[in-house]
Amino acid sequence: MNNFIFHNPTKLVFGRGQISEIPGLIPEDAKLMVTFGVGSVKSNGVYDQVSAALVNHNYIEFWGIEPNPTVETLRKAITQARENKIDFLLAVGGGSVLDGTKLIAAGIVFDGDPWEIILKRDGENSIPYGSVLTLPATGSEMNRNSVISNKATKEKAAFISSRYPDFSILDPEVTFSLPPYQIACGLTDTFVHVVEQYMTTTGQSRIMDRWAEGIMQTILEIGPMIMEKPRDYDLMADFMLSATLALNDIIRMGISQDWSTHMIGHELTALHGITHAESLAMVLPGTLRTLRKQKYSKLLQYSERVFGITGGTPEERIELAITRTEEFFSSLGLSTRISEAGVGVETVEMIAERFNKAGVAYGENKNVTGDVARQILMESM
Ligand code: NZQ
Ligand code: ZN
């Protein structure tokens, strides 16, 4: 196991009715801006609950942080926040509102255009912020990542905030209004986050492996049940907590990680508007097949411990585990092939060229260059 420092200070406030806890979580004299998405919170009662909790706070609202939040929208929020001398932010929504809010929090105290923060990958400073999460998927409620899109240049990239959310409120009941597609995406995103941190080599850490396998097994078990019963509190509670645990640093202590599926997926979103999790459902099987040799021992462990596959040759077990993974995504209603979204060879070449030009090399062995990304995408056709 490698050396590491773990320090995640986000306070999780979990359960029914917990939005009412907001007054004790934000200083009463804070100059507060509350940030929202496009409007789902108005129809499911979340906006009313937040407004009721904030009766004794002075605050302004910023609306319109879109899915795959754009720097174009966030620049407007930063201007408005500066004009109002905002010193605390409350994000109310899914991963996009949270990620966007992280850039606003960093942009307020940054001397320059916020896209420069993305280019540096590093948010040096930030005002405090908290969240009310409405969509389990990204883990953004308990991590420092923020993924931002640039409409003008058709790019999508991440930066690491200097600050974790001060608190996140997770009430599973607010997920009852999610459409089936967003639930499918949330389950898939959660699963792939775990795979990105797990699917490297064996023998690094037994405890990290078993945390990861536990989350994957939970998602495989509850996924079909949730699609049947999307308003079951206990199922949604397990889903919500799984999504948080999948990407709050707990399962990656002292181990290597991959993340190449995400990096390729971000390009598909930037160039074709494919929803984040669906891009992962399309790319992950191709990544596993292309890097099968490098990930051989972990793929075998995955097939046995996550899917219970013990019969057949090692090669057959690995292929069956990848097929089962793909079938899980399809069973949720997601596409698992880039061709199904109209992505052709031109896009594949463009992504390979972007990677090669930037000189990037992703994955635990830093060998997923543009050329390897091309192989992965051709495998995902
Ligand atoms: O905008 P509103 O009206 O709120 O509607 C949203 C949006 O249309 C809707 N929604 C959210 N909660 C709802 C709801 N509808 C009904 N009932 C509810 N309770 O769902 C739609 C999608 O929301 P969005 O926030 O975009 O989804 P998600 O949470 O999946 O976030 C995706 C973004 O997060 C990034 C992705 O790249 C993408 O930009 N990621 C962030 C990560 C992180 N911060 O660590 C890691 C991830 O890998 C990912 O890259
Ligand atoms: Zn993701």
mmCIF file of C-alpha atoms in Angstrom, residues 5 10-11 17 31 77 91-92 118-119 150 160 164 198 204 223 259 262 278 292-293:
data_model
loop_
_atom_site.group_PDB
_atom_site.id
_atom_site.type_symbol
_atom_site.label_atom_id
_atom_site.label_comp_id
_atom_site.label_asym_id
_atom_site.label_seq_id
_atom_site.Cartn_x
_atom_site.Cartn_y
_atom_site.Cartn_z
ATOM 1 C CA ILE A 5 -3.145 11.246 3.840
ATOM 2 C CA THR A 10 -17.571 16.989 4.813
ATOM 3 C CA LYS A 11 -20.360 16.621 7.356
ATOM 4 C CA GLY A 17 -36.621 15.700 6.571
ATOM 5 C CA LYS A 31 -23.924 36.465 2.693
ATOM 6 C CA ALA A 77 -22.927 33.490 -11.347
ATOM 7 C CA ALA A 91 -25.858 24.091 -4.005
ATOM 8 C CA VAL A 92 -29.290 22.480 -4.372
ATOM 9 C CA ILE A 118 -9.852 24.394 -15.141
ATOM 10 C CA LEU A 119 -6.713 24.634 -17.276
ATOM 11 C CA ASN A 150 -16.761 24.937 -22.287
ATOM 12 C CA ILE A 160 -9.770 19.907 -7.923
ATOM 13 C CA TYR A 164 -14.579 19.926 0.303
ATOM 14 C CA TYR A 198 -10.520 -1.084 -8.342
ATOM 15 C CA GLN A 204 -2.421 -3.746 -3.296
ATOM 16 C CA GLY A 223 -30.209 -1.721 -9.338
ATOM 17 C CA TRP A 259 -9.876 6.794 -14.776
ATOM 18 C CA HIS A 262 -13.944 8.750 -17.614
ATOM 19 C CA GLU A 278 -24.111 6.660 -20.683
ATOM 20 C CA ARG A 292 -7.426 -7.205 -20.529
ATOM 21 C CA LYS A 293 -3.789 -8.379 -20.313
#
